[in-house]
PDB file of C-alpha atoms in Angstrom:
ATOM      1  CA  MET X   4      49.655  -2.232 -20.039  1.00  0.00           C
ATOM      2  CA  ARG X   5      47.400  -4.857 -20.638  1.00  0.00           C
ATOM      3  CA  ARG X   6      45.853  -4.584 -17.489  1.00  0.00           C
ATOM      4  CA  MET X   7      45.163  -1.046 -17.909  1.00  0.00           C
ATOM      5  CA  ALA X   8      43.997  -1.926 -20.988  1.00  0.00           C
ATOM      6  CA  VAL X   9      41.448  -4.610 -19.423  1.00  0.00           C
ATOM      7  CA  GLY X  10      40.687  -2.409 -16.464  1.00  0.00           C
ATOM      8  CA  LEU X  11      39.831   0.758 -18.766  1.00  0.00           C
ATOM      9  CA  LEU X  12      37.445  -1.882 -20.523  1.00  0.00           C
ATOM     10  CA  VAL X  13      35.712  -2.688 -17.328  1.00  0.00           C
ATOM     11  CA  LEU X  14      35.282   1.072 -16.458  1.00  0.00           C
ATOM     12  CA  LEU X  15      33.347   1.845 -19.670  1.00  0.00           C
ATOM     13  CA  SER X  16      31.535  -1.172 -19.691  1.00  0.00           C
ATOM     14  CA  PHE X  17      30.534  -0.219 -15.897  1.00  0.00           C
ATOM     15  CA  PHE X  18      29.731   3.644 -17.311  1.00  0.00           C
ATOM     16  CA  ALA X  19      28.110   1.851 -20.771  1.00  0.00           C
ATOM     17  CA  TYR X  20      25.626  -0.140 -18.487  1.00  0.00           C
ATOM     18  CA  ASN X  21      24.641   2.274 -16.264  1.00  0.00           C
ATOM     19  CA  ALA X  22      23.846   4.838 -18.754  1.00  0.00           C
ATOM     20  CA  TYR X  23      21.663   2.036 -20.498  1.00  0.00           C
ATOM     21  CA  THR X  24      19.590   1.238 -17.385  1.00  0.00           C
ATOM     22  CA  TYR X  25      19.073   5.125 -16.445  1.00  0.00           C
ATOM     23  CA  HIS X  26      17.946   6.238 -19.685  1.00  0.00           C
ATOM     24  CA  GLN X  27      15.543   3.288 -19.596  1.00  0.00           C
ATOM     25  CA  LEU X  28      14.094   4.448 -16.478  1.00  0.00           C
ATOM     26  CA  SER X  29      13.657   7.813 -18.175  1.00  0.00           C
ATOM     27  CA  SER X  30      10.351   6.445 -19.794  1.00  0.00           C
ATOM     28  CA  ALA X  31       7.597   4.044 -18.259  1.00  0.00           C
ATOM     29  CA  GLU X  32       8.168   1.400 -20.895  1.00  0.00           C
ATOM     30  CA  GLY X  33      11.848   0.914 -20.223  1.00  0.00           C
ATOM     31  CA  ALA X  34      11.265   0.851 -16.530  1.00  0.00           C
ATOM     32  CA  TYR X  35       8.567  -1.824 -16.987  1.00  0.00           C
ATOM     33  CA  LYS X  36      10.892  -4.092 -19.067  1.00  0.00           C
ATOM     34  CA  LEU X  37      13.873  -3.700 -16.479  1.00  0.00           C
ATOM     35  CA  ALA X  38      11.665  -4.684 -13.546  1.00  0.00           C
ATOM     36  CA  GLU X  39      11.060  -7.950 -15.428  1.00  0.00           C
ATOM     37  CA  ILE X  40       7.478  -8.711 -14.467  1.00  0.00           C
ATOM     38  CA  SER X  41       6.588 -12.109 -15.476  1.00  0.00           C
ATOM     39  CA  SER X  42       3.841 -12.879 -18.093  1.00  0.00           C
ATOM     40  CA  GLY X  43       1.352 -14.299 -15.493  1.00  0.00           C
ATOM     41  CA  GLU X  44       1.136 -11.418 -13.236  1.00  0.00           C
ATOM     42  CA  LYS X  45      -1.472  -8.241 -14.107  1.00  0.00           C
ATOM     43  CA  LEU X  46      -0.392  -5.156 -13.534  1.00  0.00           C
ATOM     44  CA  ILE X  47      -2.683  -2.927 -11.369  1.00  0.00           C
ATOM     45  CA  ALA X  48      -1.009   0.268 -10.228  1.00  0.00           C
ATOM     46  CA  VAL X  49       1.833   2.453 -11.080  1.00  0.00           C
ATOM     47  CA  TYR X  50       3.690   4.955  -9.068  1.00  0.00           C
ATOM     48  CA  HIS X  51       6.364   7.031 -10.495  1.00  0.00           C
ATOM     49  CA  ASP X  52       8.409   9.978  -8.755  1.00  0.00           C
ATOM     50  CA  GLU X  53      11.903  11.491  -8.626  1.00  0.00           C
ATOM     51  CA  ASN X  54      14.287   9.083 -10.320  1.00  0.00           C
ATOM     52  CA  PHE X  55      12.526   5.705  -9.282  1.00  0.00           C
ATOM     53  CA  TRP X  56       9.250   3.417 -10.106  1.00  0.00           C
ATOM     54  CA  GLN X  57       7.325   1.347  -8.486  1.00  0.00           C
ATOM     55  CA  PHE X  58       4.899  -1.305 -10.130  1.00  0.00           C
ATOM     56  CA  ALA X  59       1.939  -3.159  -8.415  1.00  0.00           C
ATOM     57  CA  THR X  60       0.884  -6.914  -9.779  1.00  0.00           C
ATOM     58  CA  TYR X  61      -1.531  -9.227  -9.128  1.00  0.00           C
ATOM     59  CA  ASN X  62      -1.196 -13.062 -10.039  1.00  0.00           C
ATOM     60  CA  PRO X  63      -4.916 -14.919  -9.841  1.00  0.00           C
ATOM     61  CA  GLN X  64      -3.211 -18.187 -10.107  1.00  0.00           C
ATOM     62  CA  SER X  65      -0.720 -17.794  -7.486  1.00  0.00           C
ATOM     63  CA  GLN X  66      -3.114 -15.047  -5.212  1.00  0.00           C
ATOM     64  CA  GLU X  67       0.483 -12.906  -4.712  1.00  0.00           C
ATOM     65  CA  LEU X  68       0.361  -9.386  -4.975  1.00  0.00           C
ATOM     66  CA  LYS X  69       3.381  -7.776  -5.562  1.00  0.00           C
ATOM     67  CA  VAL X  70       5.179  -4.313  -5.625  1.00  0.00           C
ATOM     68  CA  TYR X  71       8.417  -3.879  -7.450  1.00  0.00           C
ATOM     69  CA  TYR X  72      10.482  -1.036  -7.025  1.00  0.00           C
ATOM     70  CA  ILE X  73      13.412   0.182  -9.406  1.00  0.00           C
ATOM     71  CA  GLY X  74      15.352   3.356  -9.530  1.00  0.00           C
ATOM     72  CA  GLN X  75      18.934   4.836 -10.474  1.00  0.00           C
ATOM     73  CA  ASN X  76      20.204   8.657  -8.920  1.00  0.00           C
ATOM     74  CA  SER X  77      22.675   8.813 -11.318  1.00  0.00           C
ATOM     75  CA  PRO X  78      24.129   7.101 -14.734  1.00  0.00           C
ATOM     76  CA  LEU X  79      27.401   7.153 -12.354  1.00  0.00           C
ATOM     77  CA  PHE X  80      25.353   4.543 -10.019  1.00  0.00           C
ATOM     78  CA  PHE X  81      23.833   1.200 -10.387  1.00  0.00           C
ATOM     79  CA  ARG X  82      20.055   0.708 -10.224  1.00  0.00           C
ATOM     80  CA  THR X  83      18.267  -0.489  -7.038  1.00  0.00           C
ATOM     81  CA  LYS X  84      15.806  -2.861  -7.314  1.00  0.00           C
ATOM     82  CA  LYS X  85      13.585  -4.552  -4.869  1.00  0.00           C
ATOM     83  CA  THR X  86      10.469  -6.687  -4.580  1.00  0.00           C
ATOM     84  CA  LYS X  87       8.117  -6.939  -1.605  1.00  0.00           C
ATOM     85  CA  THR X  88       5.236 -10.204  -2.094  1.00  0.00           C
ATOM     86  CA  ALA X  89       2.566 -10.993  -0.110  1.00  0.00           C
ATOM     87  CA  ARG X  90      -0.349 -13.984  -0.428  1.00  0.00           C
ATOM     88  CA  THR X  91      -3.683 -12.330  -0.725  1.00  0.00           C
ATOM     89  CA  GLN X  92      -7.312 -13.693  -0.777  1.00  0.00           C
ATOM     90  CA  LEU X  93      -8.239 -10.643  -2.362  1.00  0.00           C
ATOM     91  CA  ASN X  94      -9.275 -10.655  -6.090  1.00  0.00           C
ATOM     92  CA  TYR X  95      -7.528  -7.481  -7.821  1.00  0.00           C
ATOM     93  CA  SER X  96      -8.070  -8.729 -11.352  1.00  0.00           C
ATOM     94  CA  PRO X  97     -10.683  -5.677 -11.533  1.00  0.00           C
ATOM     95  CA  LEU X  98      -8.221  -3.742 -11.458  1.00  0.00           C
ATOM     96  CA  ALA X  99      -5.869  -4.884 -14.210  1.00  0.00           C
ATOM     97  CA  LEU X 100      -4.393  -2.447 -16.443  1.00  0.00           C
ATOM     98  CA  ASP X 101      -3.799  -2.169 -20.285  1.00  0.00           C
ATOM     99  CA  VAL X 102       0.447  -1.760 -20.156  1.00  0.00           C
ATOM    100  CA  LYS X 103      -0.375   0.687 -23.421  1.00  0.00           C
ATOM    101  CA  LEU X 104      -1.266   3.249 -20.785  1.00  0.00           C
ATOM    102  CA  LEU X 105       2.889   3.273 -19.728  1.00  0.00           C
ATOM    103  CA  GLU X 106       2.645   5.022 -22.913  1.00  0.00           C
ATOM    104  CA  LYS X 107       1.002   8.381 -21.544  1.00  0.00           C
ATOM    105  CA  VAL X 108       3.034   9.281 -18.425  1.00  0.00           C
ATOM    106  CA  PRO X 109       2.480  12.726 -17.367  1.00  0.00           C
ATOM    107  CA  LYS X 110       5.829  14.679 -17.474  1.00  0.00           C
ATOM    108  CA  GLU X 111       4.850  15.964 -13.880  1.00  0.00           C
ATOM    109  CA  THR X 112       5.715  13.698 -10.289  1.00  0.00           C
ATOM    110  CA  PRO X 113       4.641  12.145  -8.308  1.00  0.00           C
ATOM    111  CA  ALA X 114       2.333  10.355 -10.759  1.00  0.00           C
ATOM    112  CA  LEU X 115      -0.095   7.514  -9.976  1.00  0.00           C
ATOM    113  CA  LEU X 116      -1.569   5.288 -12.815  1.00  0.00           C
ATOM    114  CA  PHE X 117      -4.681   3.607 -11.151  1.00  0.00           C
ATOM    115  CA  ALA X 118      -7.785   2.016 -12.068  1.00  0.00           C
ATOM    116  CA  GLY X 119      -7.268   2.877 -15.629  1.00  0.00           C
ATOM    117  CA  LYS X 120      -6.048   6.723 -15.209  1.00  0.00           C
ATOM    118  CA  TRP X 121      -2.879   8.507 -14.723  1.00  0.00           C
ATOM    119  CA  HIS X 122      -2.991  10.685 -11.371  1.00  0.00           C
ATOM    120  CA  THR X 123      -1.013  13.705 -10.117  1.00  0.00           C
ATOM    121  CA  ARG X 124      -1.408  16.403  -7.853  1.00  0.00           C
ATOM    122  CA  GLU X 125      -3.330  18.472 -10.146  1.00  0.00           C
ATOM    123  CA  ASN X 126      -5.509  15.449 -10.865  1.00  0.00           C
ATOM    124  CA  PRO X 127      -5.395  13.422  -7.708  1.00  0.00           C
ATOM    125  CA  SER X 128      -7.351  10.077  -7.545  1.00  0.00           C
ATOM    126  CA  LYS X 129     -10.846  10.352  -5.885  1.00  0.00           C
ATOM    127  CA  PHE X 130     -11.167   8.255  -3.161  1.00  0.00           C
ATOM    128  CA  PRO X 131     -14.837   7.626  -1.667  1.00  0.00           C
ATOM    129  CA  THR X 132     -15.169   8.976   1.808  1.00  0.00           C
ATOM    130  CA  VAL X 133     -14.903   7.521   4.757  1.00  0.00           C
ATOM    131  CA  GLU X 134     -18.057   8.505   6.604  1.00  0.00           C
ATOM    132  CA  GLN X 135     -19.851   7.616   3.322  1.00  0.00           C
ATOM    133  CA  ILE X 136     -18.583   4.271   3.665  1.00  0.00           C
ATOM    134  CA  LEU X 137     -18.919   3.257   7.083  1.00  0.00           C
ATOM    135  CA  LYS X 138     -22.084   4.832   7.365  1.00  0.00           C
ATOM    136  CA  GLN X 139     -23.325   1.752   4.906  1.00  0.00           C
ATOM    137  CA  TYR X 140     -22.118  -0.578   8.133  1.00  0.00           C
ATOM    138  CA  ASP X 141     -23.963   1.476  10.701  1.00  0.00           C
ATOM    139  CA  ASN X 142     -25.462  -1.003  13.488  1.00  0.00           C
ATOM    140  CA  LYS X 143     -24.360  -4.046  11.490  1.00  0.00           C
ATOM    141  CA  THR X 144     -21.889  -6.816  12.796  1.00  0.00           C
ATOM    142  CA  ILE X 145     -18.399  -6.730  11.629  1.00  0.00           C
ATOM    143  CA  ARG X 146     -15.318  -8.071  12.392  1.00  0.00           C
ATOM    144  CA  ARG X 147     -12.873  -5.242  12.063  1.00  0.00           C
ATOM    145  CA  VAL X 148     -12.703  -1.762  10.156  1.00  0.00           C
ATOM    146  CA  ALA X 149      -9.653  -0.182   8.977  1.00  0.00           C
ATOM    147  CA  ILE X 150      -8.912   3.490   7.037  1.00  0.00           C
ATOM    148  CA  LEU X 151      -5.437   3.673   5.378  1.00  0.00           C
ATOM    149  CA  TYR X 152      -3.510   6.173   4.086  1.00  0.00           C
ATOM    150  CA  ALA X 153      -0.489   6.539   2.061  1.00  0.00           C
ATOM    151  CA  LYS X 154       1.352  10.043   1.236  1.00  0.00           C
ATOM    152  CA  LYS X 155       4.066   8.364  -1.194  1.00  0.00           C
ATOM    153  CA  GLU X 156       4.256   5.316  -2.654  1.00  0.00           C
ATOM    154  CA  LEU X 157       2.804   2.149  -2.700  1.00  0.00           C
ATOM    155  CA  TRP X 158       2.596   0.220   0.205  1.00  0.00           C
ATOM    156  CA  ILE X 159       1.955  -3.523   1.446  1.00  0.00           C
ATOM    157  CA  LYS X 160       3.205  -5.850   4.021  1.00  0.00           C
ATOM    158  CA  THR X 161       5.317  -3.435   6.295  1.00  0.00           C
ATOM    159  CA  TYR X 162       5.850  -4.063  10.408  1.00  0.00           C
ATOM    160  CA  LEU X 163       7.076  -2.343  13.015  1.00  0.00           C
ATOM    161  CA  HIS X 164      10.084  -3.938  14.824  1.00  0.00           C
ATOM    162  CA  VAL X 165      10.632  -4.243  17.987  1.00  0.00           C
ATOM    163  CA  ASP X 166      13.451  -6.275  19.701  1.00  0.00           C
ATOM    164  CA  SER X 167      12.975  -9.662  18.121  1.00  0.00           C
ATOM    165  CA  HIS X 168       9.049  -8.984  17.497  1.00  0.00           C
ATOM    166  CA  ALA X 169       7.126  -7.713  14.511  1.00  0.00           C
ATOM    167  CA  TYR X 170       3.867  -6.343  14.972  1.00  0.00           C
ATOM    168  CA  GLU X 171       1.711  -5.248  11.630  1.00  0.00           C
ATOM    169  CA  ILE X 172       1.467  -1.936  10.581  1.00  0.00           C
ATOM    170  CA  GLY X 173      -0.508  -1.938   7.441  1.00  0.00           C
ATOM    171  CA  THR X 174      -3.046  -4.387   6.210  1.00  0.00           C
ATOM    172  CA  GLU X 175      -0.499  -7.573   4.994  1.00  0.00           C
ATOM    173  CA  ASP X 176      -2.588  -7.606   1.560  1.00  0.00           C
ATOM    174  CA  VAL X 177      -4.153  -4.796   1.007  1.00  0.00           C
ATOM    175  CA  LEU X 178      -2.640  -2.398  -1.468  1.00  0.00           C
ATOM    176  CA  VAL X 179      -2.404   1.179  -0.148  1.00  0.00           C
ATOM    177  CA  ILE X 180      -2.306   3.896  -2.643  1.00  0.00           C
ATOM    178  CA  PRO X 181      -0.752   7.482  -2.203  1.00  0.00           C
ATOM    179  CA  SER X 182      -3.821  10.257  -2.464  1.00  0.00           C
ATOM    180  CA  LEU X 183      -2.096  12.867  -4.241  1.00  0.00           C
ATOM    181  CA  SER X 184      -4.297  15.233  -2.642  1.00  0.00           C
ATOM    182  CA  ASP X 185      -3.281  18.268  -0.124  1.00  0.00           C
ATOM    183  CA  LYS X 186      -6.346  16.888   1.680  1.00  0.00           C
ATOM    184  CA  PRO X 187      -6.032  13.364   2.858  1.00  0.00           C
ATOM    185  CA  SER X 188      -7.837  10.391   1.693  1.00  0.00           C
ATOM    186  CA  PHE X 189      -8.325   7.468   3.218  1.00  0.00           C
ATOM    187  CA  ILE X 190      -9.171   3.546   1.716  1.00  0.00           C
ATOM    188  CA  PRO X 191     -11.371   2.184   4.002  1.00  0.00           C
ATOM    189  CA  VAL X 192     -11.668  -1.624   4.957  1.00  0.00           C
ATOM    190  CA  ILE X 193     -14.175  -3.659   6.197  1.00  0.00           C
ATOM    191  CA  GLU X 194     -14.123  -7.501   7.502  1.00  0.00           C
ATOM    192  CA  ILE X 195     -17.270  -9.221   8.025  1.00  0.00           C
ATOM    193  CA  PRO X 196     -17.580 -12.451   9.921  1.00  0.00           C
ATOM    194  CA  ASN X 197     -18.539 -15.469   7.406  1.00  0.00           C
ATOM    195  CA  GLY X 198     -18.415 -18.454  10.026  1.00  0.00           C
ATOM    196  CA  GLU X 199     -15.853 -18.281  13.309  1.00  0.00           C
ATOM    197  CA  HIS X 200     -12.763 -18.312  11.325  1.00  0.00           C
ATOM    198  CA  THR X 201     -13.186 -17.145   8.089  1.00  0.00           C
ATOM    199  CA  SER X 202     -14.514 -13.640   6.686  1.00  0.00           C
ATOM    200  CA  ILE X 203     -15.494 -11.783   4.090  1.00  0.00           C
ATOM    201  CA  LEU X 204     -13.234  -8.369   3.203  1.00  0.00           C
ATOM    202  CA  ALA X 205     -13.869  -5.425   1.135  1.00  0.00           C
ATOM    203  CA  VAL X 206     -11.628  -3.034  -0.072  1.00  0.00           C
ATOM    204  CA  TYR X 207     -12.957   0.485  -1.047  1.00  0.00           C
ATOM    205  CA  TYR X 208     -11.088   2.360  -3.851  1.00  0.00           C
ATOM    206  CA  SER X 209     -12.163   5.202  -6.177  1.00  0.00           C
ATOM    207  CA  ASP X 210     -14.397   3.554  -8.545  1.00  0.00           C
ATOM    208  CA  VAL X 211     -14.043  -0.297  -7.475  1.00  0.00           C
ATOM    209  CA  THR X 212     -14.427  -2.437  -4.842  1.00  0.00           C
ATOM    210  CA  ILE X 213     -11.962  -5.456  -4.424  1.00  0.00           C
ATOM    211  CA  THR X 214     -13.204  -8.206  -2.363  1.00  0.00           C
ATOM    212  CA  GLY X 215     -12.390 -11.767  -1.166  1.00  0.00           C
ATOM    213  CA  SER X 216     -12.843 -14.427   1.231  1.00  0.00           C
ATOM    214  CA  GLY X 217     -10.721 -16.690   3.730  1.00  0.00           C
ATOM    215  CA  LYS X 218      -9.213 -17.185   7.076  1.00  0.00           C
ATOM    216  CA  THR X 219      -8.853 -14.385   9.596  1.00  0.00           C
ATOM    217  CA  PHE X 220      -6.362 -13.446  12.243  1.00  0.00           C
ATOM    218  CA  TYR X 221      -9.161 -11.471  14.060  1.00  0.00           C
ATOM    219  CA  HIS X 222     -11.461 -13.012  16.677  1.00  0.00           C
ATOM    220  CA  GLY X 223     -15.089 -11.899  17.804  1.00  0.00           C
ATOM    221  CA  SER X 224     -17.410  -9.417  15.880  1.00  0.00           C
ATOM    222  CA  PHE X 225     -18.983  -6.474  17.247  1.00  0.00           C
ATOM    223  CA  LYS X 226     -21.875  -3.716  15.999  1.00  0.00           C
ATOM    224  CA  LEU X 227     -20.194  -0.604  14.459  1.00  0.00           C
ATOM    225  CA  ASN X 228     -21.854   2.457  15.675  1.00  0.00           C
ATOM    226  CA  GLY X 229     -22.439   6.202  14.964  1.00  0.00           C
ATOM    227  CA  GLN X 230     -19.818   6.702  17.960  1.00  0.00           C
ATOM    228  CA  LEU X 231     -17.020   4.053  16.868  1.00  0.00           C
ATOM    229  CA  ILE X 232     -17.925   5.932  13.099  1.00  0.00           C
ATOM    230  CA  GLU X 233     -17.308   9.518  15.064  1.00  0.00           C
ATOM    231  CA  ALA X 234     -14.125   8.381  16.587  1.00  0.00           C
ATOM    232  CA  ILE X 235     -12.539   7.164  13.543  1.00  0.00           C
ATOM    233  CA  LEU X 236     -12.970  10.017  11.589  1.00  0.00           C
ATOM    234  CA  ASN X 237     -11.819  12.138  14.583  1.00  0.00           C
ATOM    235  CA  VAL X 238      -8.715  10.638  14.893  1.00  0.00           C
ATOM    236  CA  SER X 239      -8.176  10.853  10.698  1.00  0.00           C
ATOM    237  CA  THR X 240      -8.523  14.416  10.929  1.00  0.00           C
ATOM    238  CA  HIS X 241      -6.552  15.255  14.334  1.00  0.00           C
ATOM    239  CA  HIS X 242      -3.904  12.581  14.160  1.00  0.00           C
ATOM    240  CA  LEU X 243      -2.067  12.987  10.858  1.00  0.00           C
ATOM    241  CA  THR X 244       0.963  15.594  10.288  1.00  0.00           C
ATOM    242  CA  ASN X 245       2.852  17.061   7.544  1.00  0.00           C
ATOM    243  CA  ASN X 246       5.618  14.045   8.027  1.00  0.00           C
ATOM    244  CA  THR X 247       3.398  11.204   8.302  1.00  0.00           C
ATOM    245  CA  SER X 248       3.941   9.294   5.035  1.00  0.00           C
ATOM    246  CA  PHE X 249       1.639   6.379   6.058  1.00  0.00           C
ATOM    247  CA  ALA X 250      -1.003   5.576   8.563  1.00  0.00           C
ATOM    248  CA  LYS X 251      -3.693   3.047   9.465  1.00  0.00           C
ATOM    249  CA  ILE X 252      -6.518   3.600  11.900  1.00  0.00           C
ATOM    250  CA  GLU X 253      -8.008   0.101  13.314  1.00  0.00           C
ATOM    251  CA  SER X 254     -10.945  -1.193  15.276  1.00  0.00           C
ATOM    252  CA  TYR X 255     -11.369  -4.991  15.980  1.00  0.00           C
ATOM    253  CA  CYS X 256     -11.754  -7.085  19.480  1.00  0.00           C
ATOM    254  CA  PHE X 257      -9.971  -6.639  22.025  1.00  0.00           C
ATOM    255  CA  PHE X 258     -11.909  -8.437  24.303  1.00  0.00           C
ATOM    256  CA  PRO X 259     -14.089  -7.887  26.139  1.00  0.00           C
ATOM    257  CA  ASN X 260     -14.511  -4.635  23.900  1.00  0.00           C
ATOM    258  CA  ALA X 261     -13.245  -3.444  20.810  1.00  0.00           C
ATOM    259  CA  GLY X 262     -10.383  -1.599  20.772  1.00  0.00           C
ATOM    260  CA  LEU X 263      -9.397   1.578  18.448  1.00  0.00           C
ATOM    261  CA  ASN X 264      -6.111   1.278  17.224  1.00  0.00           C
ATOM    262  CA  TRP X 265      -3.891   3.754  14.866  1.00  0.00           C
ATOM    263  CA  VAL X 266      -0.213   3.788  14.045  1.00  0.00           C
ATOM    264  CA  SER X 267       1.889   6.037  11.602  1.00  0.00           C
ATOM    265  CA  VAL X 268       4.971   6.364   9.958  1.00  0.00           C
ATOM    266  CA  GLU X 269       6.581   9.802  10.943  1.00  0.00           C
ATOM    267  CA  LYS X 270       9.189   9.753   8.409  1.00  0.00           C
ATOM    268  CA  TYR X 271       9.511   9.486   4.856  1.00  0.00           C
ATOM    269  CA  PHE X 272      12.960   8.654   2.569  1.00  0.00           C
ATOM    270  CA  LYS X 273      13.104   7.094  -1.017  1.00  0.00           C
ATOM    271  CA  GLY X 274      11.900   3.675  -0.873  1.00  0.00           C
ATOM    272  CA  ILE X 275      10.411   3.528   2.730  1.00  0.00           C
ATOM    273  CA  SER X 276       7.651   1.585   1.266  1.00  0.00           C
ATOM    274  CA  MET X 277      10.006  -1.078   0.492  1.00  0.00           C
ATOM    275  CA  LYS X 278      11.144  -2.099   3.933  1.00  0.00           C
ATOM    276  CA  GLU X 279      10.000  -5.190   5.566  1.00  0.00           C
ATOM    277  CA  ARG X 280      10.280  -3.817   8.866  1.00  0.00           C
ATOM    278  CA  LEU X 281      10.251  -0.313  10.356  1.00  0.00           C
ATOM    279  CA  PRO X 282      11.940   0.727  13.692  1.00  0.00           C
ATOM    280  CA  ALA X 283       9.830   1.887  16.773  1.00  0.00           C
ATOM    281  CA  TRP X 284      11.228   5.602  16.632  1.00  0.00           C
ATOM    282  CA  TYR X 285       9.853   6.027  13.143  1.00  0.00           C
ATOM    283  CA  LEU X 286       6.052   5.686  14.367  1.00  0.00           C
ATOM    284  CA  ASN X 287       3.570   7.279  16.574  1.00  0.00           C
ATOM    285  CA  ARG X 288       1.126   4.405  18.052  1.00  0.00           C
ATOM    286  CA  LYS X 289      -1.451   4.743  20.536  1.00  0.00           C
ATOM    287  CA  THR X 290      -4.264   2.111  21.419  1.00  0.00           C
ATOM    288  CA  GLU X 291      -7.626   2.691  23.379  1.00  0.00           C
ATOM    289  CA  ASP X 292     -10.823   1.342  24.354  1.00  0.00           C
ATOM    290  CA  THR X 293     -14.589   1.599  23.218  1.00  0.00           C
ATOM    291  CA  PRO X 294     -17.603   0.844  25.042  1.00  0.00           C
ATOM    292  CA  LEU X 295     -18.661  -1.725  22.570  1.00  0.00           C
ATOM    293  CA  LYS X 296     -19.169  -5.315  23.429  1.00  0.00           C
ATOM    294  CA  CYS X 297     -17.460  -8.015  21.550  1.00  0.00           C
ATOM    295  CA  ASN X 298     -19.551 -11.231  20.618  1.00  0.00           C
ATOM    296  CA  LYS X 299     -17.274 -14.399  20.973  1.00  0.00           C
ATOM    297  CA  GLN X 300     -20.446 -16.156  19.420  1.00  0.00           C
ATOM    298  CA  ARG X 301     -20.422 -18.195  16.133  1.00  0.00           C
ATOM    299  CA  THR X 302     -21.410 -15.529  13.615  1.00  0.00           C
TER     300      THR X 302
END
């Protein structure tokens, strides 16, 4: 009888705890509390969809970018909590949010809190056009250009897993937010040489440009021209499908010429952005050469 009573108490405690966390996840403030984000981290983005939340934070002291995922499908199940961390040379401080904005979360999902405003499908965030940004760099020397797209969720630091190797899918420390628009919108990223082994990086969001500088993984440089801009725009227009959940279109030096590379994730499930590595059969990948010659000289 005593064992039965203890077992019943444990079972009731299980349901009580799960009911509590499920109730907490019904509000942005409750979910934020359950995420247990430290005081040194600045909240820079929030994403909410059915039964889960994501919080993106930036710690200026440790120069860490983090994405927290917390969700629970039912009071009958434990909550799921995951964290992704990337070291960053970018300064995300201009995107810091007032946590009081969590009180104003819309009823519609998916919803995104970014740059001080909540966005939904009816009121998506306005991205700068890729053409508008790239034309600012026409005929200028760059090290890399990339445009990034997410249909759902907050993305950082994702890799393609092939045998024992891992190849970067996204851009490690760039936070990719979903466009929430029927017409895909991209986040442009420009890397400019600042010496032989260092670069200045600029990431163009809706009304805010994030910048940073430091060591680069990319070598060489090339002059961006109208032909490559047109090629990038063409890929962005014709290579996304209804199944695309994330995409990166990128150009950098594949000596002797600059190459154009694109990769897209053609699958979606809840929490996919929190996976460190994705199998090859989730993706569509292609690389092609361009006529642009790479410069190996110091810049």
